[in-house]
mmCIF file of N, CA and C and ligand atoms in Angstrom:
data_model
loop_
_atom_site.group_PDB
_atom_site.id
_atom_site.type_symbol
_atom_site.label_atom_id
_atom_site.label_comp_id
_atom_site.label_asym_id
_atom_site.label_seq_id
_atom_site.Cartn_x
_atom_site.Cartn_y
_atom_site.Cartn_z
ATOM 1 N N MET A 26 -130.611 70.692 102.625
ATOM 2 C CA MET A 26 -129.932 69.845 102.116
ATOM 3 C C MET A 26 -129.012 70.278 103.380
ATOM 4 N N LYS A 27 -128.265 69.630 104.460
ATOM 5 C CA LYS A 27 -128.008 70.140 106.325
ATOM 6 C C LYS A 27 -126.388 70.217 105.486
ATOM 7 N N LYS A 28 -125.829 71.566 106.297
ATOM 8 C CA LYS A 28 -124.265 72.258 105.528
ATOM 9 C C LYS A 28 -123.390 72.091 106.954
ATOM 10 N N ILE A 29 -123.062 70.847 107.154
ATOM 11 C CA ILE A 29 -121.759 71.016 108.010
ATOM 12 C C ILE A 29 -119.906 70.999 107.168
ATOM 13 N N ILE A 30 -119.385 71.934 108.478
ATOM 14 C CA ILE A 30 -118.070 71.997 107.925
ATOM 15 C C ILE A 30 -117.154 71.441 109.424
ATOM 16 N N ILE A 31 -116.219 70.811 109.039
ATOM 17 C CA ILE A 31 -115.363 70.008 109.629
ATOM 18 C C ILE A 31 -113.983 71.473 109.975
ATOM 19 N N ILE A 32 -114.088 71.532 110.592
ATOM 20 C CA ILE A 32 -112.759 72.889 110.746
ATOM 21 C C ILE A 32 -111.544 72.127 111.475
ATOM 22 N N ASN A 33 -110.356 71.543 111.168
ATOM 23 C CA ASN A 33 -109.389 71.654 112.135
ATOM 24 C C ASN A 33 -107.921 72.351 112.403
ATOM 25 N N GLY A 34 -107.381 72.229 113.233
ATOM 26 C CA GLY A 34 -106.531 72.923 113.994
ATOM 27 C C GLY A 34 -104.928 73.211 113.476
ATOM 28 N N PRO A 35 -104.172 73.706 114.013
ATOM 29 C CA PRO A 35 -103.151 73.262 114.042
ATOM 30 C C PRO A 35 -102.300 72.281 114.015
ATOM 31 N N ASN A 36 -101.178 72.152 112.763
ATOM 32 C CA ASN A 36 -100.800 70.399 112.672
ATOM 33 C C ASN A 36 -101.209 69.509 112.098
ATOM 34 N N LEU A 37 -102.403 69.705 112.020
ATOM 35 C CA LEU A 37 -103.257 68.598 111.413
ATOM 36 C C LEU A 37 -103.071 68.275 109.628
ATOM 37 N N ASN A 38 -102.861 69.740 109.498
ATOM 38 C CA ASN A 38 -102.231 69.084 107.957
ATOM 39 C C ASN A 38 -101.501 68.437 107.382
ATOM 40 N N LEU A 39 -100.606 67.856 109.083
ATOM 41 C CA LEU A 39 -99.436 66.699 108.947
ATOM 42 C C LEU A 39 -100.281 65.315 108.794
ATOM 43 N N LEU A 40 -101.154 65.345 109.572
ATOM 44 C CA LEU A 40 -101.547 63.636 109.554
ATOM 45 C C LEU A 40 -101.286 62.695 108.097
ATOM 46 N N GLY A 41 -101.048 62.076 109.128
ATOM 47 C CA GLY A 41 -100.962 61.103 108.106
ATOM 48 C C GLY A 41 -99.275 61.066 108.323
ATOM 49 N N LYS A 42 -98.353 62.505 108.130
ATOM 50 C CA LYS A 42 -97.115 62.258 108.495
ATOM 51 C C LYS A 42 -96.207 61.994 109.893
ATOM 52 N N ARG A 43 -97.406 63.315 110.433
ATOM 53 C CA ARG A 43 -97.475 63.202 111.969
ATOM 54 C C ARG A 43 -97.103 62.340 112.904
ATOM 55 N N GLU A 44 -96.533 62.071 113.620
ATOM 56 C CA GLU A 44 -96.222 61.141 114.900
ATOM 57 C C GLU A 44 -97.180 59.973 114.334
ATOM 58 N N PRO A 45 -97.236 59.050 113.595
ATOM 59 C CA PRO A 45 -98.338 58.255 113.166
ATOM 60 C C PRO A 45 -98.499 56.849 113.817
ATOM 61 N N THR A 46 -97.680 56.713 114.969
ATOM 62 C CA THR A 46 -98.079 55.839 116.109
ATOM 63 C C THR A 46 -99.531 56.741 116.966
ATOM 64 N N ILE A 47 -99.635 57.747 116.896
ATOM 65 C CA ILE A 47 -100.882 58.897 117.883
ATOM 66 C C ILE A 47 -101.932 58.585 116.895
ATOM 67 N N TYR A 48 -101.497 59.310 115.669
ATOM 68 C CA TYR A 48 -102.259 60.470 114.796
ATOM 69 C C TYR A 48 -102.711 59.003 113.413
ATOM 70 N N GLY A 49 -101.874 58.432 113.136
ATOM 71 C CA GLY A 49 -102.362 57.510 112.315
ATOM 72 C C GLY A 49 -101.930 57.863 111.360
ATOM 73 N N SER A 50 -101.525 56.887 110.213
ATOM 74 C CA SER A 50 -101.052 57.268 108.700
ATOM 75 C C SER A 50 -101.499 57.798 107.604
ATOM 76 N N ASN A 51 -103.158 57.527 107.848
ATOM 77 C CA ASN A 51 -104.052 58.541 107.066
ATOM 78 C C ASN A 51 -104.451 60.080 106.789
ATOM 79 N N SER A 52 -103.977 60.597 105.494
ATOM 80 C CA SER A 52 -104.027 61.976 105.263
ATOM 81 C C SER A 52 -105.084 62.091 105.324
ATOM 82 N N PHE A 53 -105.456 63.933 105.624
ATOM 83 C CA PHE A 53 -107.270 63.806 106.249
ATOM 84 C C PHE A 53 -107.747 64.006 104.542
ATOM 85 N N GLU A 54 -107.098 64.292 103.509
ATOM 86 C CA GLU A 54 -107.630 64.823 102.830
ATOM 87 C C GLU A 54 -107.990 63.298 101.838
ATOM 88 N N ASP A 55 -107.313 62.176 102.197
ATOM 89 C CA ASP A 55 -108.268 60.947 102.077
ATOM 90 C C ASP A 55 -109.173 60.656 102.434
ATOM 91 N N PHE A 56 -109.161 60.527 103.966
ATOM 92 C CA PHE A 56 -110.443 60.146 104.533
ATOM 93 C C PHE A 56 -111.434 61.510 104.681
ATOM 94 N N PHE A 57 -111.396 62.708 104.228
ATOM 95 C CA PHE A 57 -111.843 63.798 103.883
ATOM 96 C C PHE A 57 -113.276 63.130 102.629
ATOM 97 N N LYS A 58 -112.098 62.626 101.152
ATOM 98 C CA LYS A 58 -112.870 62.585 100.821
ATOM 99 C C LYS A 58 -113.769 61.161 100.362
ATOM 100 N N GLU A 59 -113.413 60.105 101.290
ATOM 101 C CA GLU A 59 -114.039 58.695 101.756
ATOM 102 C C GLU A 59 -115.382 59.318 102.548
ATOM 103 N N LEU A 60 -114.965 59.850 103.661
ATOM 104 C CA LEU A 60 -116.283 60.869 104.074
ATOM 105 C C LEU A 60 -117.200 61.044 103.294
ATOM 106 N N LYS A 61 -117.061 62.325 102.201
ATOM 107 C CA LYS A 61 -117.670 63.088 101.717
ATOM 108 C C LYS A 61 -118.739 62.218 101.148
ATOM 109 N N SER A 62 -117.764 61.004 100.303
ATOM 110 C CA SER A 62 -118.838 60.113 99.413
ATOM 111 C C SER A 62 -119.520 59.530 100.192
ATOM 112 N N LYS A 63 -119.225 59.343 101.081
ATOM 113 C CA LYS A 63 -119.971 57.868 101.415
ATOM 114 C C LYS A 63 -121.666 59.139 102.465
ATOM 115 N N HIS A 64 -121.295 60.289 102.145
ATOM 116 C CA HIS A 64 -122.471 60.859 102.651
ATOM 117 C C HIS A 64 -122.352 62.220 101.861
ATOM 118 N N SER A 65 -123.043 62.188 100.459
ATOM 119 C CA SER A 65 -123.535 63.069 99.556
ATOM 120 C C SER A 65 -124.822 63.662 99.630
ATOM 121 N N ASN A 66 -125.521 63.164 100.659
ATOM 122 C CA ASN A 66 -126.309 63.829 101.157
ATOM 123 C C ASN A 66 -126.393 65.142 101.392
ATOM 124 N N ILE A 67 -125.541 65.466 102.626
ATOM 125 C CA ILE A 67 -124.584 66.427 103.411
ATOM 126 C C ILE A 67 -124.246 67.340 102.511
ATOM 127 N N GLU A 68 -124.257 69.044 102.807
ATOM 128 C CA GLU A 68 -123.147 69.514 102.176
ATOM 129 C C GLU A 68 -122.019 69.746 103.197
ATOM 130 N N LEU A 69 -121.049 69.352 103.139
ATOM 131 C CA LEU A 69 -119.631 68.776 103.814
ATOM 132 C C LEU A 69 -118.832 69.564 103.321
ATOM 133 N N GLU A 70 -118.040 70.378 104.193
ATOM 134 C CA GLU A 70 -116.565 71.118 103.955
ATOM 135 C C GLU A 70 -115.795 71.171 105.007
ATOM 136 N N TYR A 71 -114.943 71.095 104.302
ATOM 137 C CA TYR A 71 -113.403 70.794 105.789
ATOM 138 C C TYR A 71 -112.806 72.701 105.370
ATOM 139 N N TYR A 72 -112.275 72.813 106.238
ATOM 140 C CA TYR A 72 -111.110 73.625 106.244
ATOM 141 C C TYR A 72 -110.369 73.908 108.055
ATOM 142 N N GLN A 73 -108.954 73.604 107.193
ATOM 143 C CA GLN A 73 -108.190 74.031 108.351
ATOM 144 C C GLN A 73 -106.841 75.331 108.231
ATOM 145 N N SER A 74 -106.184 75.510 109.023
ATOM 146 C CA SER A 74 -105.923 76.515 109.968
ATOM 147 C C SER A 74 -104.973 76.070 110.887
ATOM 148 N N ASN A 75 -103.272 76.722 110.458
ATOM 149 C CA ASN A 75 -102.817 77.255 111.707
ATOM 150 C C ASN A 75 -102.691 78.036 112.572
ATOM 151 N N VAL A 76 -103.330 79.077 112.507
ATOM 152 C CA VAL A 76 -103.622 80.189 112.810
ATOM 153 C C VAL A 76 -104.606 80.529 113.851
ATOM 154 N N GLU A 77 -104.346 80.722 114.570
ATOM 155 C CA GLU A 77 -105.401 80.976 115.909
ATOM 156 C C GLU A 77 -107.123 82.134 115.896
ATOM 157 N N GLY A 78 -106.489 83.328 114.561
ATOM 158 C CA GLY A 78 -107.440 83.810 114.417
ATOM 159 C C GLY A 78 -107.962 83.692 113.337
ATOM 160 N N GLU A 79 -107.427 83.090 112.109
ATOM 161 C CA GLU A 79 -108.118 82.318 110.979
ATOM 162 C C GLU A 79 -109.583 80.998 111.732
ATOM 163 N N LEU A 80 -108.981 80.388 112.505
ATOM 164 C CA LEU A 80 -109.840 79.533 112.577
ATOM 165 C C LEU A 80 -111.041 80.288 114.308
ATOM 166 N N ILE A 81 -111.036 81.082 114.517
ATOM 167 C CA ILE A 81 -112.136 82.220 115.314
ATOM 168 C C ILE A 81 -112.906 82.791 113.897
ATOM 169 N N ASN A 82 -112.020 83.396 113.121
ATOM 170 C CA ASN A 82 -112.640 84.083 111.867
ATOM 171 C C ASN A 82 -113.885 83.424 110.803
ATOM 172 N N LYS A 83 -112.978 81.505 110.934
ATOM 173 C CA LYS A 83 -114.169 80.806 110.651
ATOM 174 C C LYS A 83 -115.489 80.145 110.700
ATOM 175 N N LEU A 84 -115.104 80.489 112.105
ATOM 176 C CA LEU A 84 -116.318 79.952 113.228
ATOM 177 C C LEU A 84 -117.217 81.502 113.267
ATOM 178 N N HIS A 85 -116.393 82.328 113.492
ATOM 179 C CA HIS A 85 -117.803 83.354 112.912
ATOM 180 C C HIS A 85 -118.593 83.290 111.290
ATOM 181 N N GLU A 86 -117.710 82.527 110.348
ATOM 182 C CA GLU A 86 -118.074 82.922 108.664
ATOM 183 C C GLU A 86 -119.153 81.969 108.953
ATOM 184 N N VAL A 87 -118.811 80.782 109.354
ATOM 185 C CA VAL A 87 -120.113 79.514 109.646
ATOM 186 C C VAL A 87 -121.718 79.735 110.428
ATOM 187 N N GLY A 88 -120.945 79.937 112.028
ATOM 188 C CA GLY A 88 -121.728 79.585 112.970
ATOM 189 C C GLY A 88 -123.200 80.408 112.994
ATOM 190 N N PHE A 89 -123.210 80.707 112.010
ATOM 191 C CA PHE A 89 -125.082 81.623 112.077
ATOM 192 C C PHE A 89 -125.633 81.028 111.221
ATOM 193 N N ASP A 90 -125.017 80.102 110.231
ATOM 194 C CA ASP A 90 -125.250 79.872 109.387
ATOM 195 C C ASP A 90 -125.596 77.912 109.191
ATOM 196 N N TYR A 91 -124.401 77.850 108.970
ATOM 197 C CA TYR A 91 -124.765 76.139 109.300
ATOM 198 C C TYR A 91 -125.098 75.169 110.036
ATOM 199 N N ASP A 92 -125.768 74.369 109.653
ATOM 200 C CA ASP A 92 -126.163 73.222 110.452
ATOM 201 C C ASP A 92 -125.249 72.327 111.505
ATOM 202 N N GLY A 93 -124.135 72.610 111.632
ATOM 203 C CA GLY A 93 -122.728 71.696 112.556
ATOM 204 C C GLY A 93 -121.780 72.347 112.140
ATOM 205 N N VAL A 94 -120.876 72.391 113.189
ATOM 206 C CA VAL A 94 -119.373 72.744 113.208
ATOM 207 C C VAL A 94 -118.720 71.474 113.793
ATOM 208 N N ILE A 95 -117.953 70.655 113.269
ATOM 209 C CA ILE A 95 -116.711 69.811 113.745
ATOM 210 C C ILE A 95 -115.444 70.497 114.085
ATOM 211 N N LEU A 96 -115.360 70.140 115.036
ATOM 212 C CA LEU A 96 -113.995 71.317 115.294
ATOM 213 C C LEU A 96 -112.861 70.294 115.890
ATOM 214 N N ASN A 97 -111.633 69.981 115.561
ATOM 215 C CA ASN A 97 -110.835 69.658 116.513
ATOM 216 C C ASN A 97 -109.735 71.032 115.835
ATOM 217 N N ALA A 98 -110.038 71.912 117.377
ATOM 218 C CA ALA A 98 -108.997 72.804 117.400
ATOM 219 C C ALA A 98 -107.359 72.301 117.486
ATOM 220 N N ALA A 99 -106.362 70.867 117.812
ATOM 221 C CA ALA A 99 -105.835 70.266 118.814
ATOM 222 C C ALA A 99 -105.177 71.225 119.378
ATOM 223 N N ALA A 100 -104.187 71.808 119.885
ATOM 224 C CA ALA A 100 -103.295 72.466 120.926
ATOM 225 C C ALA A 100 -104.212 73.675 121.269
ATOM 226 N N TYR A 101 -104.579 74.233 120.253
ATOM 227 C CA TYR A 101 -105.741 75.046 120.431
ATOM 228 C C TYR A 101 -106.940 75.144 121.335
ATOM 229 N N THR A 102 -107.697 73.723 121.516
ATOM 230 C CA THR A 102 -108.206 73.116 122.701
ATOM 231 C C THR A 102 -107.549 73.615 124.399
ATOM 232 N N HIS A 103 -106.672 73.823 124.379
ATOM 233 C CA HIS A 103 -106.286 73.598 125.694
ATOM 234 C C HIS A 103 -105.535 75.031 126.027
ATOM 235 N N THR A 104 -105.674 75.538 125.027
ATOM 236 C CA THR A 104 -105.385 77.290 125.643
ATOM 237 C C THR A 104 -105.929 78.600 124.798
ATOM 238 N N SER A 105 -106.887 78.001 124.584
ATOM 239 C CA SER A 105 -107.443 79.250 123.840
ATOM 240 C C SER A 105 -108.925 80.039 123.752
ATOM 241 N N VAL A 106 -108.391 80.986 124.803
ATOM 242 C CA VAL A 106 -109.916 80.987 125.637
ATOM 243 C C VAL A 106 -110.884 82.183 124.373
ATOM 244 N N GLY A 107 -109.770 82.335 123.546
ATOM 245 C CA GLY A 107 -110.402 83.478 122.039
ATOM 246 C C GLY A 107 -111.433 82.171 121.348
ATOM 247 N N ILE A 108 -110.720 81.045 120.979
ATOM 248 C CA ILE A 108 -111.804 80.045 120.262
ATOM 249 C C ILE A 108 -112.632 79.316 121.201
ATOM 250 N N GLY A 109 -112.437 79.306 122.861
ATOM 251 C CA GLY A 109 -113.702 79.153 123.375
ATOM 252 C C GLY A 109 -114.963 79.865 123.393
ATOM 253 N N ASP A 110 -114.249 81.125 123.280
ATOM 254 C CA ASP A 110 -115.559 82.221 123.199
ATOM 255 C C ASP A 110 -116.955 82.665 121.747
ATOM 256 N N ALA A 111 -115.311 82.244 120.761
ATOM 257 C CA ALA A 111 -116.106 82.012 119.819
ATOM 258 C C ALA A 111 -116.991 81.037 120.152
ATOM 259 N N VAL A 112 -116.688 79.811 119.914
ATOM 260 C CA VAL A 112 -117.839 78.688 119.915
ATOM 261 C C VAL A 112 -119.311 78.862 121.076
ATOM 262 N N LYS A 113 -118.757 79.446 121.850
ATOM 263 C CA LYS A 113 -119.842 80.300 122.861
ATOM 264 C C LYS A 113 -120.782 81.496 121.908
ATOM 265 N N ALA A 114 -120.015 82.451 121.440
ATOM 266 C CA ALA A 114 -120.732 83.741 120.953
ATOM 267 C C ALA A 114 -121.565 82.930 119.757
ATOM 268 N N ILE A 115 -120.873 81.773 118.702
ATOM 269 C CA ILE A 115 -121.508 81.545 117.310
ATOM 270 C C ILE A 115 -123.340 80.526 118.281
ATOM 271 N N GLU A 116 -123.786 80.443 116.781
ATOM 272 C CA GLU A 116 -125.632 79.799 117.003
ATOM 273 C C GLU A 116 -125.284 78.080 116.620
ATOM 274 N N THR A 117 -124.455 77.854 115.901
ATOM 275 C CA THR A 117 -124.319 76.985 114.772
ATOM 276 C C THR A 117 -123.507 75.790 116.392
ATOM 277 N N PRO A 118 -124.746 74.553 116.488
ATOM 278 C CA PRO A 118 -124.044 73.822 117.431
ATOM 279 C C PRO A 118 -122.668 73.771 116.994
ATOM 280 N N VAL A 119 -121.630 72.927 118.225
ATOM 281 C CA VAL A 119 -120.295 72.645 117.777
ATOM 282 C C VAL A 119 -119.831 71.060 118.863
ATOM 283 N N VAL A 120 -119.363 70.409 117.693
ATOM 284 C CA VAL A 120 -119.122 69.302 118.887
ATOM 285 C C VAL A 120 -117.327 68.179 118.362
ATOM 286 N N GLU A 121 -116.796 69.133 119.393
ATOM 287 C CA GLU A 121 -115.110 68.708 119.644
ATOM 288 C C GLU A 121 -114.903 67.528 119.709
ATOM 289 N N VAL A 122 -113.770 67.292 118.446
ATOM 290 C CA VAL A 122 -113.593 65.864 118.039
ATOM 291 C C VAL A 122 -111.463 66.209 118.009
ATOM 292 N N HIS A 123 -110.960 65.197 118.588
ATOM 293 C CA HIS A 123 -109.689 64.320 119.189
ATOM 294 C C HIS A 123 -109.864 63.303 118.859
ATOM 295 N N ILE A 124 -108.377 63.128 117.642
ATOM 296 C CA ILE A 124 -108.569 62.015 117.037
ATOM 297 C C ILE A 124 -107.880 60.588 118.434
ATOM 298 N N SER A 125 -106.746 61.120 119.146
ATOM 299 C CA SER A 125 -106.454 60.497 120.443
ATOM 300 C C SER A 125 -106.801 60.662 121.173
ATOM 301 N N ASN A 126 -107.109 60.067 122.741
ATOM 302 C CA ASN A 126 -107.491 60.155 123.445
ATOM 303 C C ASN A 126 -106.982 60.694 125.050
ATOM 304 N N ILE A 127 -107.061 62.123 124.237
ATOM 305 C CA ILE A 127 -106.391 63.148 124.772
ATOM 306 C C ILE A 127 -106.367 63.074 126.731
ATOM 307 N N HIS A 128 -107.791 62.311 127.511
ATOM 308 C CA HIS A 128 -106.787 62.273 128.342
ATOM 309 C C HIS A 128 -106.054 61.039 129.012
ATOM 310 N N ALA A 129 -105.748 59.942 127.960
ATOM 311 C CA ALA A 129 -104.850 59.388 128.637
ATOM 312 C C ALA A 129 -103.460 59.974 128.358
ATOM 313 N N ARG A 130 -103.372 61.205 127.780
ATOM 314 C CA ARG A 130 -102.125 62.050 127.792
ATOM 315 C C ARG A 130 -101.297 62.400 128.685
ATOM 316 N N GLU A 131 -100.840 63.338 127.991
ATOM 317 C CA GLU A 131 -100.175 64.595 129.019
ATOM 318 C C GLU A 131 -100.791 65.942 129.758
ATOM 319 N N GLU A 132 -100.778 66.019 131.620
ATOM 320 C CA GLU A 132 -101.945 66.622 131.989
ATOM 321 C C GLU A 132 -102.655 67.598 131.171
ATOM 322 N N PHE A 133 -101.566 68.188 130.394
ATOM 323 C CA PHE A 133 -102.372 69.456 129.960
ATOM 324 C C PHE A 133 -103.353 69.764 128.936
ATOM 325 N N ARG A 134 -103.170 68.612 128.486
ATOM 326 C CA ARG A 134 -104.375 68.081 127.568
ATOM 327 C C ARG A 134 -105.716 67.467 127.848
ATOM 328 N N HIS A 135 -105.867 67.802 129.120
ATOM 329 C CA HIS A 135 -107.010 67.307 130.291
ATOM 330 C C HIS A 135 -107.809 68.685 130.592
ATOM 331 N N VAL A 136 -107.268 69.827 129.481
ATOM 332 C CA VAL A 136 -108.395 71.307 129.563
ATOM 333 C C VAL A 136 -108.495 71.343 128.605
ATOM 334 N N SER A 137 -110.490 71.714 128.267
ATOM 335 C CA SER A 137 -110.340 72.145 127.349
ATOM 336 C C SER A 137 -110.603 73.380 127.307
ATOM 337 N N TYR A 138 -111.168 74.157 126.625
ATOM 338 C CA TYR A 138 -111.560 75.352 126.528
ATOM 339 C C TYR A 138 -113.106 76.107 125.553
ATOM 340 N N ILE A 139 -112.706 74.435 125.284
ATOM 341 C CA ILE A 139 -114.617 74.190 124.160
ATOM 342 C C ILE A 139 -114.821 73.482 124.544
ATOM 343 N N ALA A 140 -115.194 72.463 125.319
ATOM 344 C CA ALA A 140 -115.764 71.501 125.802
ATOM 345 C C ALA A 140 -116.704 71.873 126.592
ATOM 346 N N PRO A 141 -117.086 72.815 127.646
ATOM 347 C CA PRO A 141 -117.876 73.733 127.801
ATOM 348 C C PRO A 141 -119.239 74.311 127.898
ATOM 349 N N ASN A 142 -118.802 75.025 125.516
ATOM 350 C CA ASN A 142 -119.731 75.377 125.118
ATOM 351 C C ASN A 142 -119.962 74.297 123.743
ATOM 352 N N ALA A 143 -119.257 73.225 123.757
ATOM 353 C CA ALA A 143 -119.655 71.984 123.071
ATOM 354 C C ALA A 143 -121.292 71.391 123.480
ATOM 355 N N LYS A 144 -121.659 70.737 121.898
ATOM 356 C CA LYS A 144 -122.564 70.350 121.873
ATOM 357 C C LYS A 144 -122.011 68.379 122.460
ATOM 358 N N GLY A 145 -121.452 68.389 122.154
ATOM 359 C CA GLY A 145 -120.804 67.012 123.008
ATOM 360 C C GLY A 145 -119.525 66.932 122.438
ATOM 361 N N VAL A 146 -118.583 66.232 123.043
ATOM 362 C CA VAL A 146 -116.756 65.993 122.373
ATOM 363 C C VAL A 146 -117.189 63.922 122.196
ATOM 364 N N LEU A 147 -116.151 63.956 121.652
ATOM 365 C CA LEU A 147 -115.306 63.042 121.181
ATOM 366 C C LEU A 147 -113.830 62.933 121.102
ATOM 367 N N PHE A 148 -113.140 61.561 121.643
ATOM 368 C CA PHE A 148 -111.853 61.743 121.706
ATOM 369 C C PHE A 148 -111.459 60.203 121.764
ATOM 370 N N GLY A 149 -110.384 59.845 121.118
ATOM 371 C CA GLY A 149 -109.735 58.740 121.087
ATOM 372 C C GLY A 149 -110.551 57.891 120.081
ATOM 373 N N PHE A 150 -111.101 57.457 119.299
ATOM 374 C CA PHE A 150 -112.018 57.143 117.799
ATOM 375 C C PHE A 150 -111.033 56.635 117.118
ATOM 376 N N GLY A 151 -109.930 58.038 116.895
ATOM 377 C CA GLY A 151 -109.297 58.077 116.135
ATOM 378 C C GLY A 151 -110.046 58.889 114.524
ATOM 379 N N LEU A 152 -109.603 58.616 113.648
ATOM 380 C CA LEU A 152 -110.704 59.344 112.265
ATOM 381 C C LEU A 152 -112.251 58.737 112.020
ATOM 382 N N GLN A 153 -112.492 58.206 113.040
ATOM 383 C CA GLN A 153 -114.214 57.633 112.813
ATOM 384 C C GLN A 153 -114.501 58.477 114.216
ATOM 385 N N GLY A 154 -113.409 59.231 114.728
ATOM 386 C CA GLY A 154 -114.691 60.564 115.721
ATOM 387 C C GLY A 154 -115.236 61.287 114.603
ATOM 388 N N TYR A 155 -114.806 61.277 113.660
ATOM 389 C CA TYR A 155 -115.229 62.546 113.125
ATOM 390 C C TYR A 155 -116.669 62.054 112.305
ATOM 391 N N GLU A 156 -116.755 61.031 111.786
ATOM 392 C CA GLU A 156 -117.718 60.422 110.834
ATOM 393 C C GLU A 156 -118.798 60.293 112.599
ATOM 394 N N LEU A 157 -118.476 59.914 113.304
ATOM 395 C CA LEU A 157 -118.993 60.137 114.907
ATOM 396 C C LEU A 157 -120.298 61.005 114.810
ATOM 397 N N ALA A 158 -119.201 62.485 114.837
ATOM 398 C CA ALA A 158 -119.820 63.840 114.987
ATOM 399 C C ALA A 158 -120.183 64.057 114.189
ATOM 400 N N LEU A 159 -120.498 63.455 112.406
ATOM 401 C CA LEU A 159 -121.382 63.724 111.490
ATOM 402 C C LEU A 159 -122.694 63.152 111.764
ATOM 403 N N GLN A 160 -122.511 62.308 112.555
ATOM 404 C CA GLN A 160 -124.102 61.538 112.532
ATOM 405 C C GLN A 160 -124.365 61.972 113.888
ATOM 406 N N SER A 161 -124.346 62.621 114.609
ATOM 407 C CA SER A 161 -124.644 63.719 116.004
ATOM 408 C C SER A 161 -125.407 64.368 114.914
ATOM 409 N N PHE A 162 -125.381 64.496 113.896
ATOM 410 C CA PHE A 162 -125.915 65.926 113.170
ATOM 411 C C PHE A 162 -127.242 65.399 112.310
ATOM 412 N N LEU A 163 -126.893 64.310 112.153
ATOM 413 C CA LEU A 163 -128.138 64.101 111.251
ATOM 414 C C LEU A 163 -129.313 63.262 111.791
HETATM 415 C C1 DQA B 12 -105.401 66.365 119.149
HETATM 416 C C2 DQA B 12 -104.419 66.306 120.721
HETATM 417 C C3 DQA B 12 -104.151 67.494 121.074
HETATM 418 O O1 DQA B 12 -103.522 67.144 121.949
HETATM 419 C C4 DQA B 12 -103.361 67.963 120.389
HETATM 420 O O2 DQA B 12 -102.416 69.294 120.159
HETATM 421 C C5 DQA B 12 -103.105 68.154 118.757
HETATM 422 C C6 DQA B 12 -104.355 66.891 118.574
HETATM 423 C C7 DQA B 12 -105.768 65.134 118.419
HETATM 424 O O3 DQA B 12 -106.596 65.597 117.832
HETATM 425 O O4 DQA B 12 -105.842 64.130 119.347
HETATM 426 O O5 DQA B 12 -102.684 68.882 117.812
HETATM 427 O O6 DQA B 12 -106.797 67.615 119.282
#
């Protein structure tokens, strides 16, 4: 069975409550439950942290063993050399996901420290982006 993990960064624990016009009104927990039941043939996990170092630790922990990482590093995407380096350091392929269309927003969101080392990048498809990323590993 394939082992895939979704890793979400800062403020994504507030999905559903946070700026719903940009990020929608569904909680990630509800979306994840549905996704997991649709893909019962995959060992699918979910991890969220607001702490940069914890995200790096999780990438190290899964990055030599799992078949895929779906990473929405949220604001750290645009600032974190450390997370970018971790994505480069690990062996497991990483697909970068953003719920919103980061290229239709402020200029600082157009930069990604993850993209150069990602298998691919999906943005602007809402929560569906996570499912598209999952399909890219199947
Ligand atoms: C985000 C986009 C980021 O710019 C922002 O900081 C987020 C969420 C997205 O999923 O659209 O927190 O990664």
